[in-house]
mmCIF file of C-alpha atoms in Angstrom:
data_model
loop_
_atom_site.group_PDB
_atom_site.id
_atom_site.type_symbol
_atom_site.label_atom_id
_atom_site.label_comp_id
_atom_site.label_asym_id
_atom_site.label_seq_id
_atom_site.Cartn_x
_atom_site.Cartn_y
_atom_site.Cartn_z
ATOM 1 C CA UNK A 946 -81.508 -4.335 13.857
ATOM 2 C CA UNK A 947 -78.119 -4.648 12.417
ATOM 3 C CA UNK A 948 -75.668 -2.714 13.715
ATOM 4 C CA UNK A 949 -72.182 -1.472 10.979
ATOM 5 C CA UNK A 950 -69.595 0.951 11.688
ATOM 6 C CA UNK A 951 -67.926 2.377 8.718
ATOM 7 C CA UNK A 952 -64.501 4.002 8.329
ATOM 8 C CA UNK A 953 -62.776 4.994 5.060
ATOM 9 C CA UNK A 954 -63.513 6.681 1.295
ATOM 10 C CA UNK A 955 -67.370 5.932 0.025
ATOM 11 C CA UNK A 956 -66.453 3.357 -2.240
ATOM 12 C CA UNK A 957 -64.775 1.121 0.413
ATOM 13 C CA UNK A 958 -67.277 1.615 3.704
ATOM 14 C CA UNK A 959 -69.935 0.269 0.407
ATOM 15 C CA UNK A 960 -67.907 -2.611 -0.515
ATOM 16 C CA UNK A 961 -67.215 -3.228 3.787
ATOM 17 C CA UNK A 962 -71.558 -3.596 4.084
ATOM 18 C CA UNK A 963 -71.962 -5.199 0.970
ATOM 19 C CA UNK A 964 -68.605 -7.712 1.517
ATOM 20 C CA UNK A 965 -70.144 -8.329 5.253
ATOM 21 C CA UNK A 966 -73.821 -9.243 4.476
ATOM 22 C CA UNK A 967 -72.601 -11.516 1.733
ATOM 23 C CA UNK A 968 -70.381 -13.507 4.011
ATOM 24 C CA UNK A 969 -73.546 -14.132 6.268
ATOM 25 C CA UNK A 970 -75.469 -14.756 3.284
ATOM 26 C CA UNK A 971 -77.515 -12.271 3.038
ATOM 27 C CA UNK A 972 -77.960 -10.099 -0.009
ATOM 28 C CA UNK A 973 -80.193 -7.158 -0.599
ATOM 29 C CA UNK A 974 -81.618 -7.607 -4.048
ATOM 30 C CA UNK A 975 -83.276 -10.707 -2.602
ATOM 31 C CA UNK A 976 -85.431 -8.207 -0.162
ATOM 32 C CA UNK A 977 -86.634 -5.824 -2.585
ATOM 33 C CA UNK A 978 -90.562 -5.494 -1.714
ATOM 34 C CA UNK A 979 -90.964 -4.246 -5.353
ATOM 35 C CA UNK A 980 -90.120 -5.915 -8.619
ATOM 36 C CA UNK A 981 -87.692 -4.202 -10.435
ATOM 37 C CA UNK A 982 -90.235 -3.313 -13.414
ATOM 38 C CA UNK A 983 -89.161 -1.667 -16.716
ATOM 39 C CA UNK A 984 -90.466 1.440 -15.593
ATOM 40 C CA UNK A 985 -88.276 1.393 -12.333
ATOM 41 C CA UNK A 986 -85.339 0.890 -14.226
ATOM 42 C CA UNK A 987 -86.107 3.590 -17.018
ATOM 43 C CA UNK A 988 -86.905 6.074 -13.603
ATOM 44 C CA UNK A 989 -83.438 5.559 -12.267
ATOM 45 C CA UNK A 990 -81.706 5.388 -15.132
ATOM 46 C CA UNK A 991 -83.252 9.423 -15.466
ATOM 47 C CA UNK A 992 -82.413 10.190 -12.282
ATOM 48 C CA UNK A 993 -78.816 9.316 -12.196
ATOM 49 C CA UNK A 994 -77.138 12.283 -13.701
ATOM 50 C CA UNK A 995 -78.800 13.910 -10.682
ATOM 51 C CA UNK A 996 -76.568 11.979 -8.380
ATOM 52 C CA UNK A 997 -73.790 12.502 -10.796
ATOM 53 C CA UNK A 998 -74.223 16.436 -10.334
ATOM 54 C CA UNK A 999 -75.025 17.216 -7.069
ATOM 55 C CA UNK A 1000 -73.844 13.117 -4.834
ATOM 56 C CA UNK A 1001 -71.260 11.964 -6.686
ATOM 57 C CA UNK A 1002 -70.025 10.053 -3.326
ATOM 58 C CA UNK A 1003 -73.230 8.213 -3.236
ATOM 59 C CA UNK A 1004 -72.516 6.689 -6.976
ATOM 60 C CA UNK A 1005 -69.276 5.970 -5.926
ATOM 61 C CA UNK A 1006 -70.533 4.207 -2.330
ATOM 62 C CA UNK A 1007 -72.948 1.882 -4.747
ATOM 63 C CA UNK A 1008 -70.533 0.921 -6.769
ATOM 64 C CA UNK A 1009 -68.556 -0.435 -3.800
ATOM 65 C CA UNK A 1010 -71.396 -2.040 -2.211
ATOM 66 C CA UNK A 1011 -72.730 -3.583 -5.266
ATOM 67 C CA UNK A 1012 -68.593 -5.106 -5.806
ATOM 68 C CA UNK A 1013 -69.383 -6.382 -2.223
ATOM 69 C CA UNK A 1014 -72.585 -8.172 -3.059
ATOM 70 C CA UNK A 1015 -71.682 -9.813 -6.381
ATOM 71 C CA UNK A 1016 -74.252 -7.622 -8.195
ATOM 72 C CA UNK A 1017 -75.449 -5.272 -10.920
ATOM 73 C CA UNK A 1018 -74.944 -1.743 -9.321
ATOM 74 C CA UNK A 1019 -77.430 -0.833 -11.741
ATOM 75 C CA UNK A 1020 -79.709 -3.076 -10.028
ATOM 76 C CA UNK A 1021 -79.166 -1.437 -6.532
ATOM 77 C CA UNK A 1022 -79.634 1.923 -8.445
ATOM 78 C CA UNK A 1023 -83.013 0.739 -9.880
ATOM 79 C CA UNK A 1024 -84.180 0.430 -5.653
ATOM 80 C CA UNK A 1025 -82.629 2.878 -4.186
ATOM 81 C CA UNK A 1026 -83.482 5.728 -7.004
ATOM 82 C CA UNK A 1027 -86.998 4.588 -7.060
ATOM 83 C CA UNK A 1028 -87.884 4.646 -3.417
ATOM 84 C CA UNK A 1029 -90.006 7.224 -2.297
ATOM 85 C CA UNK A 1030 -90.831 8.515 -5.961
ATOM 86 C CA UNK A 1031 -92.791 5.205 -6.930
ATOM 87 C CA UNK A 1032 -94.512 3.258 -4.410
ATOM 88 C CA UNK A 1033 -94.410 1.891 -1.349
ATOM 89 C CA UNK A 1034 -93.054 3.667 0.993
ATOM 90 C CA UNK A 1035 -92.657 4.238 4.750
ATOM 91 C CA UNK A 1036 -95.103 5.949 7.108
ATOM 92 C CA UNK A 1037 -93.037 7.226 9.299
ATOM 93 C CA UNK A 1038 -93.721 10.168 12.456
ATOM 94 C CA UNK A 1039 -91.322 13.042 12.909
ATOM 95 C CA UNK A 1040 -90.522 16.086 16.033
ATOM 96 C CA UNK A 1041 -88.704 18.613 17.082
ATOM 97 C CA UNK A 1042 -88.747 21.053 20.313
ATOM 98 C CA UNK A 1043 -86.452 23.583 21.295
ATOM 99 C CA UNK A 1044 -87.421 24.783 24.728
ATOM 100 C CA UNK A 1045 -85.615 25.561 27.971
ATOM 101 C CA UNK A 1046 -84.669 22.186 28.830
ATOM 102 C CA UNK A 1047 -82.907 22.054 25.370
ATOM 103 C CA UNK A 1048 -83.365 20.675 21.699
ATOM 104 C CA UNK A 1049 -85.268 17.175 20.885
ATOM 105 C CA UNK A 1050 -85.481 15.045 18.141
ATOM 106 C CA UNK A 1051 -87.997 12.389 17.882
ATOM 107 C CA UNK A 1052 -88.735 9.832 15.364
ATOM 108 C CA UNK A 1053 -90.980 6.720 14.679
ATOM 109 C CA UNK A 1054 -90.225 4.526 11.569
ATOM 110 C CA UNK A 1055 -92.970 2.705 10.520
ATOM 111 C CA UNK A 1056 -92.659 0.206 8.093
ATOM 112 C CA UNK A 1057 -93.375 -3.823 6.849
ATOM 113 C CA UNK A 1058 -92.948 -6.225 10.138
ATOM 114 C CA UNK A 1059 -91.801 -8.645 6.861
ATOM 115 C CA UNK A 1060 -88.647 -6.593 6.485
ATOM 116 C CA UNK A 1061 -87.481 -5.628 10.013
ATOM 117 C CA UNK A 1062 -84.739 -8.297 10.429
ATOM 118 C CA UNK A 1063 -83.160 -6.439 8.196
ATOM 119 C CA UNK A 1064 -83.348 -2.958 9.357
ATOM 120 C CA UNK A 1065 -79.887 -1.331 10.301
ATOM 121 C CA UNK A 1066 -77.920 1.187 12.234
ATOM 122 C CA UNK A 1067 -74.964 2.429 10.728
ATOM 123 C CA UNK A 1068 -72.369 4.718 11.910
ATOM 124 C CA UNK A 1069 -70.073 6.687 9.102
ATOM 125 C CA UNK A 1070 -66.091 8.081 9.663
ATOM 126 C CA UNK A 1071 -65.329 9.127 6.441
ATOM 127 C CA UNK A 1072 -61.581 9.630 5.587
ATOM 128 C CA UNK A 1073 -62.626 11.513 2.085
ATOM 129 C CA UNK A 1074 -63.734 14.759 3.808
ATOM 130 C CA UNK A 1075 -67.879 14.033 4.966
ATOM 131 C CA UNK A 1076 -69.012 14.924 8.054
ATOM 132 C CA UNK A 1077 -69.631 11.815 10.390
ATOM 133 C CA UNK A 1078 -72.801 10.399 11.481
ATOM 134 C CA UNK A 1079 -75.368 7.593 13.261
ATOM 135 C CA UNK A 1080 -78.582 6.477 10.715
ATOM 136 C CA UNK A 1081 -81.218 3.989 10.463
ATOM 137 C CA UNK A 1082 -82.333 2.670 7.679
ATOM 138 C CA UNK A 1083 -85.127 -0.118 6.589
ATOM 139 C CA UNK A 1084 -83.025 -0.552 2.701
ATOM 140 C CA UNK A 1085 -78.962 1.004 2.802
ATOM 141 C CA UNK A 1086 -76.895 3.805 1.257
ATOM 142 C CA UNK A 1087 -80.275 5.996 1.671
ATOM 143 C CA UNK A 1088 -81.282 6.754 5.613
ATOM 144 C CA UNK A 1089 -84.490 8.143 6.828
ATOM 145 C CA UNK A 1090 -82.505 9.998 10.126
ATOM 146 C CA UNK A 1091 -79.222 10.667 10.996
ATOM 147 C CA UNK A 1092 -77.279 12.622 13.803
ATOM 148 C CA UNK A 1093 -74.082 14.073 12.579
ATOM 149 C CA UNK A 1094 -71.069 14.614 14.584
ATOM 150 C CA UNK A 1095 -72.074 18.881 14.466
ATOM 151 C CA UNK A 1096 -75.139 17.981 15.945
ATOM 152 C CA UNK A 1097 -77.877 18.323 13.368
ATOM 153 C CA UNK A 1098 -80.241 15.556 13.292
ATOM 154 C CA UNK A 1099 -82.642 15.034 10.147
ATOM 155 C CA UNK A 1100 -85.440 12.929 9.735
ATOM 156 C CA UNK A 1101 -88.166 12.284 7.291
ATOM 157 C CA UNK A 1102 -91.511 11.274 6.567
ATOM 158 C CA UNK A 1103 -92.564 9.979 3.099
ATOM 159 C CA UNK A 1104 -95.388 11.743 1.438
ATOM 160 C CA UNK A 1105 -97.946 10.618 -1.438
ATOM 161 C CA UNK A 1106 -95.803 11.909 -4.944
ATOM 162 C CA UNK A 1107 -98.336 12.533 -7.409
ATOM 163 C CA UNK A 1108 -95.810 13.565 -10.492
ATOM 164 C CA UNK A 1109 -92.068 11.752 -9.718
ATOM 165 C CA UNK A 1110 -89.391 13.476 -11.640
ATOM 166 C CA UNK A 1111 -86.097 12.368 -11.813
ATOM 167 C CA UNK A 1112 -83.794 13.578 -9.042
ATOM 168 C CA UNK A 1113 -82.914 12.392 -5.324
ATOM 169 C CA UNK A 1114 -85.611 11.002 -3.506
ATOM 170 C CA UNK A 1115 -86.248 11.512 0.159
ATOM 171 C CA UNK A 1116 -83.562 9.235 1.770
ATOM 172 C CA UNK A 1117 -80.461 10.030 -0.647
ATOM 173 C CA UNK A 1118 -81.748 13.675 -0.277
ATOM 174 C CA UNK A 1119 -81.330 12.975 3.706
ATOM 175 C CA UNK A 1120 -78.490 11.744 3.484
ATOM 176 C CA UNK A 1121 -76.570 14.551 1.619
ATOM 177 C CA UNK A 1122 -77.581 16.765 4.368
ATOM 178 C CA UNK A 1123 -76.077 13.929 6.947
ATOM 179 C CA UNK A 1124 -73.000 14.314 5.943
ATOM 180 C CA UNK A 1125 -72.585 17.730 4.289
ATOM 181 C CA UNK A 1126 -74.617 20.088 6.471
ATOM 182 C CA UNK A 1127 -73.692 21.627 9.955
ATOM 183 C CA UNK A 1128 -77.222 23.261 10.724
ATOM 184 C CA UNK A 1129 -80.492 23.654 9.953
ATOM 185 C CA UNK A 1130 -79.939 26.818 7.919
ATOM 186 C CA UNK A 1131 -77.311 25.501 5.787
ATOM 187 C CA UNK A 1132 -79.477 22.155 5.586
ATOM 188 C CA UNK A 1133 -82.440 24.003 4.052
ATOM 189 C CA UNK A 1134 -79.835 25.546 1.814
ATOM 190 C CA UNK A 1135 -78.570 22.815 0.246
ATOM 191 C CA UNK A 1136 -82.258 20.999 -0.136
ATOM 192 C CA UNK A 1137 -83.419 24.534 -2.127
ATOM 193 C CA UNK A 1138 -80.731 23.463 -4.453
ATOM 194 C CA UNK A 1139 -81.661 20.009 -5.446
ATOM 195 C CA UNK A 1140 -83.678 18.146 -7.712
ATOM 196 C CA UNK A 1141 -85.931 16.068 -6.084
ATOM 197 C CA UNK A 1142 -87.735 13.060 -7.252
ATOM 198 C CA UNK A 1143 -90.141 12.301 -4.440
ATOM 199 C CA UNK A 1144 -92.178 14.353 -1.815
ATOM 200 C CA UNK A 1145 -91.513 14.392 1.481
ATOM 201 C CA UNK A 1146 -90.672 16.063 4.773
ATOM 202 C CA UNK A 1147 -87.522 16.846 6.735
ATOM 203 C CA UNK A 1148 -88.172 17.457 9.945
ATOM 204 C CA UNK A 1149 -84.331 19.321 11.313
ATOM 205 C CA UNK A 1150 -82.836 20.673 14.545
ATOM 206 C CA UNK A 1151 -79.627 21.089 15.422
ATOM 207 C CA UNK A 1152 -77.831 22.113 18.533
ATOM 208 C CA UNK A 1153 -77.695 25.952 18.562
ATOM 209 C CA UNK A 1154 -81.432 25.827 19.253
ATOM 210 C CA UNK A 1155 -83.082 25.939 15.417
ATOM 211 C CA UNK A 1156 -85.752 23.426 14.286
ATOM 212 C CA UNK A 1157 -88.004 23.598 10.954
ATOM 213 C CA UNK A 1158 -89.545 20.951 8.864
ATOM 214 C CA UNK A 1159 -89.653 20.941 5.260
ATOM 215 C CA UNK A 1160 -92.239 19.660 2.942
ATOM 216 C CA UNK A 1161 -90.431 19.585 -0.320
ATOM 217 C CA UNK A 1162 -90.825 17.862 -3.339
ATOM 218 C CA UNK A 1163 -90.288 18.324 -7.450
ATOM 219 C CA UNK A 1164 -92.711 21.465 -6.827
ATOM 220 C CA UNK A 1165 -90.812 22.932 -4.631
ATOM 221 C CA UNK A 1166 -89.720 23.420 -0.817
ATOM 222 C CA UNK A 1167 -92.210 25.071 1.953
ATOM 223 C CA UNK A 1168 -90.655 25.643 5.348
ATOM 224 C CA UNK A 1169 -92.599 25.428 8.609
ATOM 225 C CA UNK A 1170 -90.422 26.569 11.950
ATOM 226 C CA UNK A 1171 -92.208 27.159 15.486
ATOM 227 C CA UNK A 1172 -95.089 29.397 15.720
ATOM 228 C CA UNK A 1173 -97.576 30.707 18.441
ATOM 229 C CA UNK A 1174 -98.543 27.097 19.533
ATOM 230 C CA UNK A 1175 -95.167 26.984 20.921
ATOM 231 C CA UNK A 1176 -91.727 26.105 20.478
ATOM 232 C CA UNK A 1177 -92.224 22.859 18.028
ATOM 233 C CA UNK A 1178 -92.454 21.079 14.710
ATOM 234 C CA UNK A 1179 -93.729 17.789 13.634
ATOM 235 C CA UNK A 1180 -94.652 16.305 10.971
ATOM 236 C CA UNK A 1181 -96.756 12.545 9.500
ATOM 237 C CA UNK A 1182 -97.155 12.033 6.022
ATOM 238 C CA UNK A 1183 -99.294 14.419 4.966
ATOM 239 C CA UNK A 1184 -98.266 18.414 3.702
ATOM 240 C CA UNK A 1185 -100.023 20.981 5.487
ATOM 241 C CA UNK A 1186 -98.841 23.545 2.519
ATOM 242 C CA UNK A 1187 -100.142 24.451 -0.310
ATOM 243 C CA UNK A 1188 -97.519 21.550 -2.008
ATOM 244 C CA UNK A 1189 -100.457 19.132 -0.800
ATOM 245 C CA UNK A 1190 -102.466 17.083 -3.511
ATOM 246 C CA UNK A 1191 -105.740 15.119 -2.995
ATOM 247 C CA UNK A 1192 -104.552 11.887 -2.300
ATOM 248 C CA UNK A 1193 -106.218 8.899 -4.317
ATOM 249 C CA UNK A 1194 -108.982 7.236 -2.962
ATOM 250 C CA UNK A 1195 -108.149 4.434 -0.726
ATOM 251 C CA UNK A 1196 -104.755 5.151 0.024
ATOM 252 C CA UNK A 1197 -103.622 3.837 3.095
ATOM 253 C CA UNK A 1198 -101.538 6.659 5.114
ATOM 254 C CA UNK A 1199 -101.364 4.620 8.161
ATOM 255 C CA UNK A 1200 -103.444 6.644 9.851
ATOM 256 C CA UNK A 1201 -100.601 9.910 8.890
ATOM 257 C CA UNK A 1202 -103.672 12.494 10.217
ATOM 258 C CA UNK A 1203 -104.155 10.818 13.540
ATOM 259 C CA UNK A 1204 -100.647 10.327 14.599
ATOM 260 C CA UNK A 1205 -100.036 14.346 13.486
ATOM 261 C CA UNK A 1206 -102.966 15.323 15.244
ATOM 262 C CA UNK A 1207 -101.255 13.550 18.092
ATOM 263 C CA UNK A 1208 -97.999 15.215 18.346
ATOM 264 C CA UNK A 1209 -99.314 18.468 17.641
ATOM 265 C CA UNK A 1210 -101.865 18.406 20.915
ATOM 266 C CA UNK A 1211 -99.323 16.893 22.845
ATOM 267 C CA UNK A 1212 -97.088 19.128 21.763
ATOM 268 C CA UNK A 1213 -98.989 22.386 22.318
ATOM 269 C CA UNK A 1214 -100.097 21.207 25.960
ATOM 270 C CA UNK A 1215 -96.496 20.333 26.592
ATOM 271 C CA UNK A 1216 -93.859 21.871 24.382
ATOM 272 C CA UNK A 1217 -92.781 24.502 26.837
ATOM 273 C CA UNK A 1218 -91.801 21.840 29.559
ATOM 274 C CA UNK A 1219 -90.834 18.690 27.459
ATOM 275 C CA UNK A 1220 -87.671 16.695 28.285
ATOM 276 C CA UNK A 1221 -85.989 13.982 26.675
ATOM 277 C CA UNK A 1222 -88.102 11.696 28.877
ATOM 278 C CA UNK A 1223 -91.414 13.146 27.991
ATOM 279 C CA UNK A 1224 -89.916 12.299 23.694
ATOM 280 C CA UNK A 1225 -89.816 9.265 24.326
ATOM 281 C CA UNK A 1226 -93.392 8.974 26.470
ATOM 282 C CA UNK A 1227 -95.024 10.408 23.048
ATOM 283 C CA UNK A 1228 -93.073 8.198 20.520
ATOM 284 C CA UNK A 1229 -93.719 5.196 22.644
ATOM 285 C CA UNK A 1230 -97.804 6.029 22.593
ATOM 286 C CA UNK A 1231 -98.231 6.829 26.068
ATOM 287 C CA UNK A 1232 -99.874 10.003 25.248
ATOM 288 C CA UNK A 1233 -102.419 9.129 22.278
ATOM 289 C CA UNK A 1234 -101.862 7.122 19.207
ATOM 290 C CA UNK A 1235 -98.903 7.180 17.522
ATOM 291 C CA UNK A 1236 -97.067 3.549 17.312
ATOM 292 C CA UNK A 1237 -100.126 1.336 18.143
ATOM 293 C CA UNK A 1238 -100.168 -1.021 15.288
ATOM 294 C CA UNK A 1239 -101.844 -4.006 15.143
ATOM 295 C CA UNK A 1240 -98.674 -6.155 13.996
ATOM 296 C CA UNK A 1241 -101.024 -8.909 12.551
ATOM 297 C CA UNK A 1242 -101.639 -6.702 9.436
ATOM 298 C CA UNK A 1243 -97.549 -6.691 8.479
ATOM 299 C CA UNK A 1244 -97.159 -3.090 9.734
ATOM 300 C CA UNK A 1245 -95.790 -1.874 13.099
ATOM 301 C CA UNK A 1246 -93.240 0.990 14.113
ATOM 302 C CA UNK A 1247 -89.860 -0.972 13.923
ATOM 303 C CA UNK A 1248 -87.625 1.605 15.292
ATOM 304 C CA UNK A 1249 -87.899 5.054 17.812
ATOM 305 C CA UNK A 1250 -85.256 7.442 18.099
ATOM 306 C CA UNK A 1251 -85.280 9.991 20.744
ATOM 307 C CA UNK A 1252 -82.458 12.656 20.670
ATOM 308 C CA UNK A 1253 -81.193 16.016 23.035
ATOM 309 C CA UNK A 1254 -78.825 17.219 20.536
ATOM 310 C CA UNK A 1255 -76.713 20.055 22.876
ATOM 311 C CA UNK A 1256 -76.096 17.385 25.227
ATOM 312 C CA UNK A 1257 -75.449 14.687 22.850
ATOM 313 C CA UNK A 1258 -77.661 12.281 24.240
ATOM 314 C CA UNK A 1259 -79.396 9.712 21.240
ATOM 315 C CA UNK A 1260 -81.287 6.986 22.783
ATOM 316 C CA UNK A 1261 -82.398 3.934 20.082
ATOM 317 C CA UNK A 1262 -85.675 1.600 20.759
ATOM 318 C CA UNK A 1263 -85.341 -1.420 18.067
ATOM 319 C CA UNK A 1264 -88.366 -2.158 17.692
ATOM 320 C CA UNK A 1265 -91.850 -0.541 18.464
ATOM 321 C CA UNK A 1266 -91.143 2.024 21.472
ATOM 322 C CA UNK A 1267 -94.216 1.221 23.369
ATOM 323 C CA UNK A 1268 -92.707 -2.643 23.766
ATOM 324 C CA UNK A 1269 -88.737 -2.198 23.465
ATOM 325 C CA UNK A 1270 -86.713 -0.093 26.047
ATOM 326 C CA UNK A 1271 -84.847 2.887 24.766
ATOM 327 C CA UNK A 1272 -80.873 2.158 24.885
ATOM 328 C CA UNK A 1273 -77.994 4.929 24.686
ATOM 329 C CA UNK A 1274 -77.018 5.253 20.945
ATOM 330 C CA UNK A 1275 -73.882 6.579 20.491
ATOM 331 C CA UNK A 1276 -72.843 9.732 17.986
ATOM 332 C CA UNK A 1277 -69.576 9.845 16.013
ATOM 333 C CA UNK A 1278 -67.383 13.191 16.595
ATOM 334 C CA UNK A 1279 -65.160 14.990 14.381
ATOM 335 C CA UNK A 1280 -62.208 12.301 14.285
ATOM 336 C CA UNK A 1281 -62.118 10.453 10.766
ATOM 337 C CA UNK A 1282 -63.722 13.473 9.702
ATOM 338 C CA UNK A 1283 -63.450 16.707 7.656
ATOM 339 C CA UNK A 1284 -61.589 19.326 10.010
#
């Protein structure tokens, strides 16, 4: 993975990544998985006023990081509006326990072994008033989790969208809540308020103890927190609500009811008495399938984060968890930051 720390106003920490890749020679628009169709661009086009309204910063961030590249920012719109709401997407696995040993975060991203070179962690210190964070992302701008320096973690799962409507999709959505929310309450909140272009979950905890996923989509927002099977959530990419569709034949989830069915037996044997250390055992596969791939078909988990949020301890495997060692990642606090 590639590894950026940010510091400064939106536009600049987009023109820093952009300005930085291009002096390696790398630039994004020439690792878009997708052509960038008619349809695409007429999609984005509809869902910028969105942005406009309710993540003006993330406009603003684009335009930077498209000055950086050399490029159309209208291009980099056209991927980044479109992901999630029009095909593909990741198929990704999400947790969260809150227990007397404290509050965990887990997530698996699963995603194209073709684009994992270029998969990065980024660290934020805004100086125009966001709260400061740690993400991963397989594309940029967008992230698919995040720890902010208040200690609520957010991650997400992409789901089959049926009827796309122009809005934010699931990783600009995700981000918002990086950088503008301090728990899960006022997360949950905030994602009531938005229009959203894609379906998807949020799985969130934060450090006072509160976890919840949301399946959420243009239909709406349903909100799962921990019931009698104990003190968990978790979440593939499949709703459990009544939000979920029949999904069209043949579509590959990546085995999304397996790898649930998974974390919630593991979960329900061992939520009461999970550590940080038994996280990581279920994101890595040791306890049934979760990240078991077989990488000769272009798909594998290419990243595992594993989180205890009071204590501040992230921990980072780059690259499939049951192969790559977990490393201390570390989270940004207040300084750079809104007060």
């Amino acid at each position: 993975m590639d590894h950026l720390s940010l510091r400064g106003a939106h536009w600049e920490m987009g023109f820093q990544w952009g300005a930085r890749l291009a002096e390696r020679g790398r630039f994004l628009l020439d690792h878009v998985p997708f052509p960038l169709t008619a349809e695409r661009r007429v999609f984005a086009a509809a869902c910028r006023p969105a942005y406009a309204s309710y993540f003006p910063a993330a406009l603003a961030e684009l335009a930077g990081l498209a000055a950086g590249q050399g490029c159309p920012r209208e291009d980099l719109e056209t991927v980044l509006f479109t992901t999630y709401a029009l095909p593909p997407a990741c198929c990704c696995s999400c947790l969260a326990v809150s227990n007397g040993n404290g509050v965990f975060f887990g997530r698996n991203s699963d995603f194209l072994t073709a684009l994992e070179a270029y998969n990065t962690h980024v660290t934020y210190r805004f100086s125009d008033g966001a709260i400061p964070f740690a993400g991963n992302t397989t594309s940029f701008v967008q992230m698919e989790d995040a720890v902010n320096a208040r200690g609520l973690a957010v991650g997400l799962t992409s789901v089959y969208t049926p009827r796309p409507r122009p809005g934010l999709n699931a990783g600009m959505a995700l981000r918002l809540l990086a950088e503008t929310c301090a728990s899960v309450e006022e997360a949950l909140d905030r994602l009531r308020e938005l229009p959203l272009a894609s379906c998807q979950t949020l799985t969130l905890a934060d450090k006072a103890g509160n976890i919840a996923v949301a399946e959420c989509g243009p239909e709406g927002v349903r909100v799962e927190r921990p019931g009698p099977a104990g003190p968990f959530v978790c979440a593939a990419n499949l709703f459990r609500s009544d939000l979920a569709d029949p999904l069209p034949p043949g579509l590959d989830t990546w085995r999304a009811a397996e790898r649930y069915d998974t974390m919630r037996r593991v979960l329900e044997q061992e939520g009461e008495t999970l550590d940080l250390t038994g996280v990581q055992a279920l994101l890595a596969g040791r306890k049934g399938f979760l990240c078991q791939y077989d990488r000769s078909t272009g798909q594998d988990t290419v990243w595992s984060v594993a989180c205890d949020l009071p204590r501040r301890r992230c921990l980072l495997a780059e690259g499939n968890p049951g192969r790559t060692a977990f490393r201390p990642l570390a989270v940004p606090g207040e300084e750079g930051g809104r007060p």
